[in-house]
PDB file of C-alpha atoms in Angstrom:
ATOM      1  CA  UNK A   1     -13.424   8.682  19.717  1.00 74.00           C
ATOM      2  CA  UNK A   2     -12.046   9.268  16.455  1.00 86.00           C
ATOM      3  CA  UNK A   3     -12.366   5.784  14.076  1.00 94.00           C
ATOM      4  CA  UNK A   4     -10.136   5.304  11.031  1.00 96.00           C
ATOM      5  CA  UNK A   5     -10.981   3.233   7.818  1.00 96.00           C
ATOM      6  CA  UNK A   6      -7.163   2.351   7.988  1.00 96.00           C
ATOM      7  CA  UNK A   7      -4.175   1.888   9.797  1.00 98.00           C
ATOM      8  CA  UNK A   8      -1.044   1.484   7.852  1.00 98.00           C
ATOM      9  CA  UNK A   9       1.530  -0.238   9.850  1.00 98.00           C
ATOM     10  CA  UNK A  10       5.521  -0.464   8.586  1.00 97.00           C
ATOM     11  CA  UNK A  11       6.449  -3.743  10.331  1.00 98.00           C
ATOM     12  CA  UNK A  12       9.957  -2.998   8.464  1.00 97.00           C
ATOM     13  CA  UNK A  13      11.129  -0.952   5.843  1.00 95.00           C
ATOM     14  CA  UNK A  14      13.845  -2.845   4.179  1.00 94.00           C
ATOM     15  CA  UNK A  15      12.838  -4.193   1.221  1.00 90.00           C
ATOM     16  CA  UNK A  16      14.372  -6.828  -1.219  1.00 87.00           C
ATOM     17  CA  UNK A  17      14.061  -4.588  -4.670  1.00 85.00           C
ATOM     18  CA  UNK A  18      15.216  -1.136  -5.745  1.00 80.00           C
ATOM     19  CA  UNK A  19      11.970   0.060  -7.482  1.00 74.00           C
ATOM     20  CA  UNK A  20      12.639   3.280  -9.773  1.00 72.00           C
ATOM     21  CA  UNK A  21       9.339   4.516  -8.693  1.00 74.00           C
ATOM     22  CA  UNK A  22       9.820   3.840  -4.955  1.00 78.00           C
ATOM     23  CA  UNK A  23      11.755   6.342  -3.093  1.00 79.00           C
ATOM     24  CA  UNK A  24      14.881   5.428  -0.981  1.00 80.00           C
ATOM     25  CA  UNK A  25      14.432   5.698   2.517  1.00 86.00           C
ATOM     26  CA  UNK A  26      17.662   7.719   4.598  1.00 88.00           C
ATOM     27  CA  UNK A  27      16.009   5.953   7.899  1.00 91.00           C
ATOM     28  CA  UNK A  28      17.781   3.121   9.702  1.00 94.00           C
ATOM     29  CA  UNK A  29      16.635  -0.403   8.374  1.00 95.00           C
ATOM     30  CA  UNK A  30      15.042  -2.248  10.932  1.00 95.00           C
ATOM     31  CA  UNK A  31      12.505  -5.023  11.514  1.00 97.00           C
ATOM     32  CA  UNK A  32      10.320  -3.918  14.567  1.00 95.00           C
ATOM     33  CA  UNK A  33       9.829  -6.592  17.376  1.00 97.00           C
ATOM     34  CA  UNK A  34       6.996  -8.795  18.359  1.00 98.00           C
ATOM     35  CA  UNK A  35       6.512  -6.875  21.512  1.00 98.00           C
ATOM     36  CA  UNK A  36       6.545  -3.580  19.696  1.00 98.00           C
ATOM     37  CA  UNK A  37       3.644  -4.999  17.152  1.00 98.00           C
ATOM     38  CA  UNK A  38       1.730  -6.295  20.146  1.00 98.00           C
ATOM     39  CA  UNK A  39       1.904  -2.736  22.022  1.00 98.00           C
ATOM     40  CA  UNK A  40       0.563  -1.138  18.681  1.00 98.00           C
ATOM     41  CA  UNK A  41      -2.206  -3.310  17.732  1.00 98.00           C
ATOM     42  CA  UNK A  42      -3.160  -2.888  21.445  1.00 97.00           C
ATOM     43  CA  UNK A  43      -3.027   0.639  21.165  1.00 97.00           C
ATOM     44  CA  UNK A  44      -4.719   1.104  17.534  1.00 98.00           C
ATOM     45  CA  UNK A  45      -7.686  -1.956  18.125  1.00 97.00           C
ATOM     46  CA  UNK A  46     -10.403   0.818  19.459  1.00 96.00           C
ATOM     47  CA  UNK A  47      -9.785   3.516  16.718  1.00 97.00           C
ATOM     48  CA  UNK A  48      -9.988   0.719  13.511  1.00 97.00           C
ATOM     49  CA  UNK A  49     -10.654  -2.561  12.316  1.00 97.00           C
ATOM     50  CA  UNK A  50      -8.297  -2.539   9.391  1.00 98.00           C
ATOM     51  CA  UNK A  51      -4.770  -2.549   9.302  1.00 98.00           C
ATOM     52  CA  UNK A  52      -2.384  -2.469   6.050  1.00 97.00           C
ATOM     53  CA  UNK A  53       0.883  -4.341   6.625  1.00 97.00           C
ATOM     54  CA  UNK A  54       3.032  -1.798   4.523  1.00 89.00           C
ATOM     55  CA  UNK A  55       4.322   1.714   4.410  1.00 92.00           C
ATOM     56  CA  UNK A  56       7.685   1.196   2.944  1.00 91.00           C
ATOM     57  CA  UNK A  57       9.745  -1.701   2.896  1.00 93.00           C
ATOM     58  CA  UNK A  58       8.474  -4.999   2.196  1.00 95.00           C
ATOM     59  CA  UNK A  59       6.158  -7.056   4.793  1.00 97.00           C
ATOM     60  CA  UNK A  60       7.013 -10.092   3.542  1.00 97.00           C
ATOM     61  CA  UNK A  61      10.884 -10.768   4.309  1.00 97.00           C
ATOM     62  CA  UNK A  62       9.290  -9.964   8.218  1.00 97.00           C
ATOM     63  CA  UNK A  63      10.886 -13.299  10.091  1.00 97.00           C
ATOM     64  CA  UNK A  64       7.717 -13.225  12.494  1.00 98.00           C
ATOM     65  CA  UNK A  65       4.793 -12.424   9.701  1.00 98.00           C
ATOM     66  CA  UNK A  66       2.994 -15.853  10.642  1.00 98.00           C
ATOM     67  CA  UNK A  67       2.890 -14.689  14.437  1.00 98.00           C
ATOM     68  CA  UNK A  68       1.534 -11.162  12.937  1.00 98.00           C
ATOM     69  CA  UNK A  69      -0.851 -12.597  11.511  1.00 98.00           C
ATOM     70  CA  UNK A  70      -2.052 -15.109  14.388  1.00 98.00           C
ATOM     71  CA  UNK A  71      -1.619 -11.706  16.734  1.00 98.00           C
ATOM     72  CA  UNK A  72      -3.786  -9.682  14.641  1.00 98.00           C
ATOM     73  CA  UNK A  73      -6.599 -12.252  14.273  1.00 98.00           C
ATOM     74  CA  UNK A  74      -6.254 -12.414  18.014  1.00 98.00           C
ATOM     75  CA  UNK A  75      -7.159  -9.045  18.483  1.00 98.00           C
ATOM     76  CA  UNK A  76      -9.663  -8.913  15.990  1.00 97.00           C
ATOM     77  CA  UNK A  77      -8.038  -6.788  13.298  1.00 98.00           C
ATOM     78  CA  UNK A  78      -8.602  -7.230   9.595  1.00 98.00           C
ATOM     79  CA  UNK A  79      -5.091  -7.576   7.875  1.00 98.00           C
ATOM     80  CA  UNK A  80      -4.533  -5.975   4.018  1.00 98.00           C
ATOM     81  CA  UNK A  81      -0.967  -6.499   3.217  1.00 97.00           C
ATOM     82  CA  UNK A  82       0.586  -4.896   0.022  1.00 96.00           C
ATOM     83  CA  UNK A  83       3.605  -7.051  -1.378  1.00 96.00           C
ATOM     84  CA  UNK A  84       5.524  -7.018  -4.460  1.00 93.00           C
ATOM     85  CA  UNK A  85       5.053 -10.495  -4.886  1.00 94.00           C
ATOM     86  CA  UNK A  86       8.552 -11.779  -5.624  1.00 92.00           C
ATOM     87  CA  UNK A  87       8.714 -13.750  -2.015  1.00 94.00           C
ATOM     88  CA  UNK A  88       4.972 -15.222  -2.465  1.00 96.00           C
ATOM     89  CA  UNK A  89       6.294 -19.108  -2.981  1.00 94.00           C
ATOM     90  CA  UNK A  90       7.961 -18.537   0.212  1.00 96.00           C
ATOM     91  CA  UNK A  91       5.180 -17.341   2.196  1.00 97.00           C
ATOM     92  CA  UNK A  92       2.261 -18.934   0.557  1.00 97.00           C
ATOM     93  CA  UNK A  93       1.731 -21.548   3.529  1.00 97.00           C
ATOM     94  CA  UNK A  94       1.671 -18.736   5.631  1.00 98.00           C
ATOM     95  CA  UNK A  95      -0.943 -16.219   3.988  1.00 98.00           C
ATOM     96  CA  UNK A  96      -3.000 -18.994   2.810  1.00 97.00           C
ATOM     97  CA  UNK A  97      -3.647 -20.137   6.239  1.00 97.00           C
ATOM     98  CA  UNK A  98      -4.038 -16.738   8.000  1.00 97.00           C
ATOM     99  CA  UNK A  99      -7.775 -16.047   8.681  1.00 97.00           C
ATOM    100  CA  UNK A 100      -6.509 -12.454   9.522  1.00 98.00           C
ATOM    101  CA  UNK A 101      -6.049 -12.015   6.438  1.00 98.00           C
ATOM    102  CA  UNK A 102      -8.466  -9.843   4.148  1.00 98.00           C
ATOM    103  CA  UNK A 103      -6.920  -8.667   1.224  1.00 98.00           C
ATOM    104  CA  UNK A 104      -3.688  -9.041  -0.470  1.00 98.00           C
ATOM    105  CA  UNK A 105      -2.187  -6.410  -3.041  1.00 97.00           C
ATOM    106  CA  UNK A 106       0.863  -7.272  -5.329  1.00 96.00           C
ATOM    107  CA  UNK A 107       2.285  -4.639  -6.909  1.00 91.00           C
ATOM    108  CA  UNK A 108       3.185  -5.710 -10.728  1.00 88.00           C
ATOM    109  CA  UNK A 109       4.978  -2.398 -12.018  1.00 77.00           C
ATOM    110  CA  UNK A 110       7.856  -3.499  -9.278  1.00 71.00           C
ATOM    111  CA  UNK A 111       9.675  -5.150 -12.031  1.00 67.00           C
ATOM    112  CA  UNK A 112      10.346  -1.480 -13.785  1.00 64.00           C
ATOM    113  CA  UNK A 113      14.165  -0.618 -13.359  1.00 57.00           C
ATOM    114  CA  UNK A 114      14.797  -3.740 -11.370  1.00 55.00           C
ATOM    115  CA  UNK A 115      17.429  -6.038 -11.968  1.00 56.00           C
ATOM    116  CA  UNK A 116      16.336  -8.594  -9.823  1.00 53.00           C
ATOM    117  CA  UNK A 117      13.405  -9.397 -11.525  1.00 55.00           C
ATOM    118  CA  UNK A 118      15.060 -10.855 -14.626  1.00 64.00           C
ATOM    119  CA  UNK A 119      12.437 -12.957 -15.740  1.00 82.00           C
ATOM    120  CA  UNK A 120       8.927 -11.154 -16.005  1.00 85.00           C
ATOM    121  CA  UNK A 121       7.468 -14.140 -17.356  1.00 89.00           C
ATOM    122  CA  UNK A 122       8.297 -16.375 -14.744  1.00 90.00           C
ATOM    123  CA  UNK A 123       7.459 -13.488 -12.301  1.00 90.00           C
ATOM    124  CA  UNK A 124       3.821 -13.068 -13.614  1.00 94.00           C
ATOM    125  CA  UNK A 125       3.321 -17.005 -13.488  1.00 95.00           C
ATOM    126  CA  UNK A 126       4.708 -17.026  -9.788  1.00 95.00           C
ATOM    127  CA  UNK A 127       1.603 -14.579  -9.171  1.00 96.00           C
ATOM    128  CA  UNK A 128      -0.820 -15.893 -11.092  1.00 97.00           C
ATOM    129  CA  UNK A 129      -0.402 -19.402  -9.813  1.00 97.00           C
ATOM    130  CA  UNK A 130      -0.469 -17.831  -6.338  1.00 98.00           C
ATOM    131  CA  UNK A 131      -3.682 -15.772  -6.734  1.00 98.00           C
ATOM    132  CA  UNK A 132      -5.270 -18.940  -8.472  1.00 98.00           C
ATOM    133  CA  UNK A 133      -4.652 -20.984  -5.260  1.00 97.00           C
ATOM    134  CA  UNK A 134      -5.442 -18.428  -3.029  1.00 97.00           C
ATOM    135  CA  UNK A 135      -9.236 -17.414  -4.379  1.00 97.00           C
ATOM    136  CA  UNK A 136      -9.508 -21.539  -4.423  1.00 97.00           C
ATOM    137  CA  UNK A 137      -9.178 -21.911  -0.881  1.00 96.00           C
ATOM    138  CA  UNK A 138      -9.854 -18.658   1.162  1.00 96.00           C
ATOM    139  CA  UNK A 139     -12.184 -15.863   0.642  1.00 96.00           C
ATOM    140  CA  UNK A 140      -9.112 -13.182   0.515  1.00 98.00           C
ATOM    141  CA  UNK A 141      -9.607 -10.802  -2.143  1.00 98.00           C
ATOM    142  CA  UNK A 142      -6.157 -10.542  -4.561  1.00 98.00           C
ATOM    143  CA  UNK A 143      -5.565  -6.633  -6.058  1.00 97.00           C
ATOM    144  CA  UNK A 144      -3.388  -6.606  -8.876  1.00 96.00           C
ATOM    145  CA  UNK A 145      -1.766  -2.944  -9.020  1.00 92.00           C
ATOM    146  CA  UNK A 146      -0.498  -1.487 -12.421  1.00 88.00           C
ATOM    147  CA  UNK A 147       0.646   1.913 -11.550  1.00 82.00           C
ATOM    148  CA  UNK A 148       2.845   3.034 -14.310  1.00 77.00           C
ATOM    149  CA  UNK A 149       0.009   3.688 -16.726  1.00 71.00           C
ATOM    150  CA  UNK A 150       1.356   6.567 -19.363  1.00 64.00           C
ATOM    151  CA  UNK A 151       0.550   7.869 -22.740  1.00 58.00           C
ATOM    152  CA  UNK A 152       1.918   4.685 -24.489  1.00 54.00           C
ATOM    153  CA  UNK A 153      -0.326   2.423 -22.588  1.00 53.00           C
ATOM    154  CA  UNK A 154      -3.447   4.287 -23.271  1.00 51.00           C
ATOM    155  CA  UNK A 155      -2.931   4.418 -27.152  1.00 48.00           C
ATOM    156  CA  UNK A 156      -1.862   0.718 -26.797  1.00 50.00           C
ATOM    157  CA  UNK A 157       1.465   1.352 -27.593  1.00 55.00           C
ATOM    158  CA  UNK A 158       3.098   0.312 -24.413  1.00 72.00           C
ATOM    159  CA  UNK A 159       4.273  -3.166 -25.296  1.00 81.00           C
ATOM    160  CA  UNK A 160       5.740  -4.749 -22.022  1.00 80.00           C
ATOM    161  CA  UNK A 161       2.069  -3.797 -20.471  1.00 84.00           C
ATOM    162  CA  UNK A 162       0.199  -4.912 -23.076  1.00 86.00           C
ATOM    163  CA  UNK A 163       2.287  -8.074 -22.744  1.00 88.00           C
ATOM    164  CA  UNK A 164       1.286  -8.277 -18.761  1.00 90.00           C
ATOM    165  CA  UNK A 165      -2.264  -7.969 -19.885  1.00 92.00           C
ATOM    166  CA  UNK A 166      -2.564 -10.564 -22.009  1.00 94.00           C
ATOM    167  CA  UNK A 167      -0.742 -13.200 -19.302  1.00 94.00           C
ATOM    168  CA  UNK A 168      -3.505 -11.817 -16.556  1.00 96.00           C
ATOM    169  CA  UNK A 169      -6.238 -12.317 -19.229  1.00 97.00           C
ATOM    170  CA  UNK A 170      -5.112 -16.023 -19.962  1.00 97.00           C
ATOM    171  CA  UNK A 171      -3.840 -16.761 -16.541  1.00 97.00           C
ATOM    172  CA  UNK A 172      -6.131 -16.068 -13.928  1.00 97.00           C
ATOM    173  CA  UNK A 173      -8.946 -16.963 -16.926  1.00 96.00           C
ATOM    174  CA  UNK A 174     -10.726 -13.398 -16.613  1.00 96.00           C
ATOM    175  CA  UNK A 175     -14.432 -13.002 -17.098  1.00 96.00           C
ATOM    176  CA  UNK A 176     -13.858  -9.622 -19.055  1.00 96.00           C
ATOM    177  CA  UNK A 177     -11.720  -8.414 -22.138  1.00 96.00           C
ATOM    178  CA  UNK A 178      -9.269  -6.335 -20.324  1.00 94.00           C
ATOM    179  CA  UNK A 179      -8.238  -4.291 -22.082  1.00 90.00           C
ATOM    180  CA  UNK A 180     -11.825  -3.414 -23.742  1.00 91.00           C
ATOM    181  CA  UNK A 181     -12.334  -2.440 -20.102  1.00 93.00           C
ATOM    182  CA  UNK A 182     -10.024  -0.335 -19.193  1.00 89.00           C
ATOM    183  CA  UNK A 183     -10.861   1.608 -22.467  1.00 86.00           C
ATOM    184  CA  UNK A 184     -13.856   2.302 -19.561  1.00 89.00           C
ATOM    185  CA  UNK A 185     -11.748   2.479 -16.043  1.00 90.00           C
ATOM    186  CA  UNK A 186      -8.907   1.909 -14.530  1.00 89.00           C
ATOM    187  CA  UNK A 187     -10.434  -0.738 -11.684  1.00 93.00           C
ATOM    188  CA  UNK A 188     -11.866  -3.608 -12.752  1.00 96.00           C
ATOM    189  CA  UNK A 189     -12.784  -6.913 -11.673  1.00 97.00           C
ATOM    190  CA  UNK A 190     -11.499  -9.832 -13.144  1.00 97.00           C
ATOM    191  CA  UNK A 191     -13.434 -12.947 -11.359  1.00 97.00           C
ATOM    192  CA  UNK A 192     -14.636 -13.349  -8.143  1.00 96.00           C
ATOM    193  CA  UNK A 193     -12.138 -11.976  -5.259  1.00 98.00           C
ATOM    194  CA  UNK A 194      -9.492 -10.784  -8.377  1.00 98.00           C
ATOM    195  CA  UNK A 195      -9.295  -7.361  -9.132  1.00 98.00           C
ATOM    196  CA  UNK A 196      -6.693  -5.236 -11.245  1.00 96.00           C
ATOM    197  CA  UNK A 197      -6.020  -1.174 -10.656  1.00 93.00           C
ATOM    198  CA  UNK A 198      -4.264   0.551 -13.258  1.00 88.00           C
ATOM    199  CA  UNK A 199      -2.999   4.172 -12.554  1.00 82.00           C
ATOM    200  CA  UNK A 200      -1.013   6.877 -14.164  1.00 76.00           C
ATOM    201  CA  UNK A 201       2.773   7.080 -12.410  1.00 71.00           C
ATOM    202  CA  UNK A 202       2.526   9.614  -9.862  1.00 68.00           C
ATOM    203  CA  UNK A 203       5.524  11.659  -7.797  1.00 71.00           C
ATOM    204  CA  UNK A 204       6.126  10.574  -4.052  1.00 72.00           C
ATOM    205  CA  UNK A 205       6.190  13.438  -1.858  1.00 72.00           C
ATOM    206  CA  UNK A 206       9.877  14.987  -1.554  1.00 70.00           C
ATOM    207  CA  UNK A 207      11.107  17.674   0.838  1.00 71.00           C
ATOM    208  CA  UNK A 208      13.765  18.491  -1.642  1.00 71.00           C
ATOM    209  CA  UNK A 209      11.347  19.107  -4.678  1.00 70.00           C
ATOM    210  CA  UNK A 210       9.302  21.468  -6.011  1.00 69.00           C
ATOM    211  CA  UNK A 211       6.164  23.331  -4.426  1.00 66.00           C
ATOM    212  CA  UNK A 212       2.996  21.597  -6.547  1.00 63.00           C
ATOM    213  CA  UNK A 213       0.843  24.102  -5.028  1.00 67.00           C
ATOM    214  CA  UNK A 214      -1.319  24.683  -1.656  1.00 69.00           C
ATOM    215  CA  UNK A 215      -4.790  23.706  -2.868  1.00 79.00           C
ATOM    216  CA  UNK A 216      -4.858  20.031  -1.778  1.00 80.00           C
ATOM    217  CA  UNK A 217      -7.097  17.446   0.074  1.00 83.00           C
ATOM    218  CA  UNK A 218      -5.768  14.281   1.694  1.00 88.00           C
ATOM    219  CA  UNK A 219      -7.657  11.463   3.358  1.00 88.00           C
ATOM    220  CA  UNK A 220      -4.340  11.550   6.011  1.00 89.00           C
ATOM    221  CA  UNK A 221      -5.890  11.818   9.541  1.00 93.00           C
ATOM    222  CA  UNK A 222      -9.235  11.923   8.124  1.00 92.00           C
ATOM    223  CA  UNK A 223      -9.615   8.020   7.085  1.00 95.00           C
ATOM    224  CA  UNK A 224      -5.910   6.986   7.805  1.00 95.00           C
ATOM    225  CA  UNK A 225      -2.864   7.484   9.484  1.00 97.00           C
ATOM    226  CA  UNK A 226       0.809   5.242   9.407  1.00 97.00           C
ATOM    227  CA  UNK A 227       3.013   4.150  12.088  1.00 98.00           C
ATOM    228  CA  UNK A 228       6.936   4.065  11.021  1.00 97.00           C
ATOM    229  CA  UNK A 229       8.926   0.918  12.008  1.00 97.00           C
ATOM    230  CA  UNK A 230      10.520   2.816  14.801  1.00 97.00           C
ATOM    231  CA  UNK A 231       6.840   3.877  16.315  1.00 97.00           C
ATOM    232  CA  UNK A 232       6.536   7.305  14.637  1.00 97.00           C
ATOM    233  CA  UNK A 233       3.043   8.293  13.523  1.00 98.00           C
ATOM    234  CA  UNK A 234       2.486  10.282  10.238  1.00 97.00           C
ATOM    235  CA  UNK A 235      -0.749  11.125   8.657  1.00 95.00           C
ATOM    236  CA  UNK A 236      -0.870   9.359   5.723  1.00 90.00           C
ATOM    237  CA  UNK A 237       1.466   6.299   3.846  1.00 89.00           C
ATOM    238  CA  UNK A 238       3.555   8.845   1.784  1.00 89.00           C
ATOM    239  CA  UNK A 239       5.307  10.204   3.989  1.00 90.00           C
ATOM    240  CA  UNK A 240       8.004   7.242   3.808  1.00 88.00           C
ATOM    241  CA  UNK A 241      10.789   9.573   6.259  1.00 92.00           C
ATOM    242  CA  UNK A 242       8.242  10.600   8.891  1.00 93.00           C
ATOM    243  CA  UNK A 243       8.859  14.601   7.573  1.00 93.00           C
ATOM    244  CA  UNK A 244       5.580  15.153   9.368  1.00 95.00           C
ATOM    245  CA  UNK A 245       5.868  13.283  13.118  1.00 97.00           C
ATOM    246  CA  UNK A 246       3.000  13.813  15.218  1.00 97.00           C
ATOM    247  CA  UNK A 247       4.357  12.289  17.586  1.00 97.00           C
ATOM    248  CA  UNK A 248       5.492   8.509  18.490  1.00 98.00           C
ATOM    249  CA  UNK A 249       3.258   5.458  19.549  1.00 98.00           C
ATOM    250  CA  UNK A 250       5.831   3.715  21.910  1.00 98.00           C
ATOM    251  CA  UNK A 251       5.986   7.120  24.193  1.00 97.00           C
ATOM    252  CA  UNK A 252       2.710   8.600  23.700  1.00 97.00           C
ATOM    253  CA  UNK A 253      -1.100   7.974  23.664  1.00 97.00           C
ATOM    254  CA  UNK A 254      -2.361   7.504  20.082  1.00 97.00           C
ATOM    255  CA  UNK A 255      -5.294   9.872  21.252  1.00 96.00           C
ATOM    256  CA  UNK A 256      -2.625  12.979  22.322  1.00 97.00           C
ATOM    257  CA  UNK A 257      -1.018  12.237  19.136  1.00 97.00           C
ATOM    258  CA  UNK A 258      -4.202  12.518  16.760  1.00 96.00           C
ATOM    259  CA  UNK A 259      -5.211  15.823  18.914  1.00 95.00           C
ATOM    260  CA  UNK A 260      -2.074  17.148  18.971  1.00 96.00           C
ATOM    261  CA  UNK A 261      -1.227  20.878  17.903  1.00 96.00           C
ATOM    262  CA  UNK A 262       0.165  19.860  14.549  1.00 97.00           C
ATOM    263  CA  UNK A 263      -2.551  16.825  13.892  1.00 96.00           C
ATOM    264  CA  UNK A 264      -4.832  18.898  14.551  1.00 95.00           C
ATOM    265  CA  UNK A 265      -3.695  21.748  11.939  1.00 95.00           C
ATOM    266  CA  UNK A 266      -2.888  19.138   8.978  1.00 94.00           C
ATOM    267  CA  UNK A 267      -6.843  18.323   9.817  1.00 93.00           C
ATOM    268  CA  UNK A 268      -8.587  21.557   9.373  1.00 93.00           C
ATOM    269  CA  UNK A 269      -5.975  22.713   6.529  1.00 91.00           C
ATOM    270  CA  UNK A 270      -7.287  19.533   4.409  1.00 89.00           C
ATOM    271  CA  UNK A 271     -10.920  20.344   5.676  1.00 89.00           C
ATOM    272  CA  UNK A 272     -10.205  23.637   3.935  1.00 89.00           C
ATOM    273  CA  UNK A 273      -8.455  22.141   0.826  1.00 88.00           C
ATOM    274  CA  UNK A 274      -5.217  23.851   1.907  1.00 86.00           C
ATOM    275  CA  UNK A 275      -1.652  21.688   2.764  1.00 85.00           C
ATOM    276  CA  UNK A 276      -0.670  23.255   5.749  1.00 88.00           C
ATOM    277  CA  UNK A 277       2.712  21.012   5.755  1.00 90.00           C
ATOM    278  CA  UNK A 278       5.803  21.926   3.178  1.00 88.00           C
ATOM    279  CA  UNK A 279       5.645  18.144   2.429  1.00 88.00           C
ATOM    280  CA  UNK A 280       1.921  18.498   1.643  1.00 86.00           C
ATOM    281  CA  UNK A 281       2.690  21.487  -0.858  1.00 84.00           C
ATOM    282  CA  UNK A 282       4.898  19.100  -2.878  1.00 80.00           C
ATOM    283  CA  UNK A 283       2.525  15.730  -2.532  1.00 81.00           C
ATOM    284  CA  UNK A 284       1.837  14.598  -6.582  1.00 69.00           C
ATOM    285  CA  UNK A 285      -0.799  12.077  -4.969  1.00 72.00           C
ATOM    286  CA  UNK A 286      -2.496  14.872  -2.538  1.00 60.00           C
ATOM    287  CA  UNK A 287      -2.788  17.374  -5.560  1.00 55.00           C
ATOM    288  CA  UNK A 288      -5.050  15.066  -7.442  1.00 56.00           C
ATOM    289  CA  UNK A 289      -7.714  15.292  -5.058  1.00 53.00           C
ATOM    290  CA  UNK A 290      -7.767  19.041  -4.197  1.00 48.00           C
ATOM    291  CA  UNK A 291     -10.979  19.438  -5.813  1.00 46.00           C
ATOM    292  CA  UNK A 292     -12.720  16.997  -3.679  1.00 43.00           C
ATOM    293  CA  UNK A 293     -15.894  18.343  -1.751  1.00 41.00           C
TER     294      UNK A 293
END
């Protein structure tokens, strides 16, 4: 049987900000239902023990993420959950006590182009002070992600990141000169369970854009695959409007899905560095790793 590293799973995909760098999903907003989360962690417990609460939208405005949480410990599964971190004082209680719950990712460049975050200070203290109680009394690990790296940044020009830097650096009290070390890589580890992950800004997959090229490799069906809020399984977590449905998880097996026809094209294509799917061809992500072997 075919075992994944990952298993992203939407649990909604409304979200409470309007990131520039986040696409905007055409798909009917909707929360999916405790029964529905039951049937797929059911269906998904013998091909992985890892699931990833997010695709689009964000997981923590979910009305029922405390009995997520409780249901996924119940059946075993690991629980990453990527967040933007604006809601944390409202669900701290409820992440804090989840032993479900592995690691947490907060997404920092959310405050780019978004009016609701009018106060980055206060923002950056809310997650600090969250991350700080978290490592204090759980073993979760806390990944900061700063993907909007550019030019700017790397000659130490970019002033609102620099800025960020030097509040993680006295905040969470890091071990390291940060910015020394990114001079070295873009992942580094702060202090024990805190990490930060800078990356360059990189193009979300878009029917309606250009062809990047067919020369591609993708981890999609190889380590991961996502299930959509309305059941819909796609091979990877960029494809945010289900362009590529193999097939859905409320009305068929997982297993006819993954061997399906098309599932099992999109496999050998990527085996062969070669996109197969129109939304592969024009992947920003996918093209980075084309020279993989």
């Amino acid at each position: 049987m075919k075992r994944f590293k990952k298993v992203y799973i939407e649990i909604t995909n409304s979200c409470n900000l309007s990131c520039d760098f986040c696409p905007k999903t055409k798909r009917t907003l909707k929360y999916n239902e405790v029964k529905e989360f039951q049937h797929i962690l059911k269906t998904i417990k013998p091909y992985t023990d890892y699931i990833y609460l997010h695709l689009m939208g964000e997981p923590t405005t979910h009305p029922e993420l405390r009995t997520y949480l409780e249901l996924s410990r119940q059946a075993g599964l690991k629980v990453n959950l990527t967040t933007n971190g604006t809601l944390l004082k409202k669900v701290e209680n409820i992440l804090l006590a989840s032993p479900a719950l592995r690691q947490i990712n907060i997404s920092l460049h959310s405050f780019e182009g978004n009016k609701q975050v009018r106060n980055i200070d206060e923002y950056l203290d809310t997650v600090i002070q969250f991350i700080l109680r978290m490592i204090a009394s759980t073993r979760v690990i806390c990944s900061i992600r700063l993907w909007n790296m550019d030019d700017e940044l790397l000659k130490g020009k970019n002033e609102l990141n620099q800025h960020i830097l030097d509040k993680l650096q006295d905040g969470l009290e890091a071990e390291i000169d940060i910015k020394e070390a990114l001079k070295e890589k873009n992942g580094i580890k702060l202090r024990k369970q805190v990490y930060l992950n800078m990356a360059k800004k990189f193009e979300w997959p878009d029917q309606d854009k250009e062809h990047l090229g067919d020369e591609v490799f993708c981890y999609g069906l190889r380590d991961q695959i996502g299930i959509l809020v309305d059941g819909t399984v796609v091979p990877c977590c960029l494809d945010s409007e289900g362009h590529i449905n193999l097939g859905n998880i409320f009305e068929t097996s997982l297993e006819d899905i993954i061997n399906s026809p098309r599932a099992t094209a999109l496999y050998k294509g990527f085996s062969e560095r070669t996109a197969v799917e129109s939304l592969c061809k024009k992947c920003g992500y996918a093209s980075r790793y084309h020279r993989i072997k």
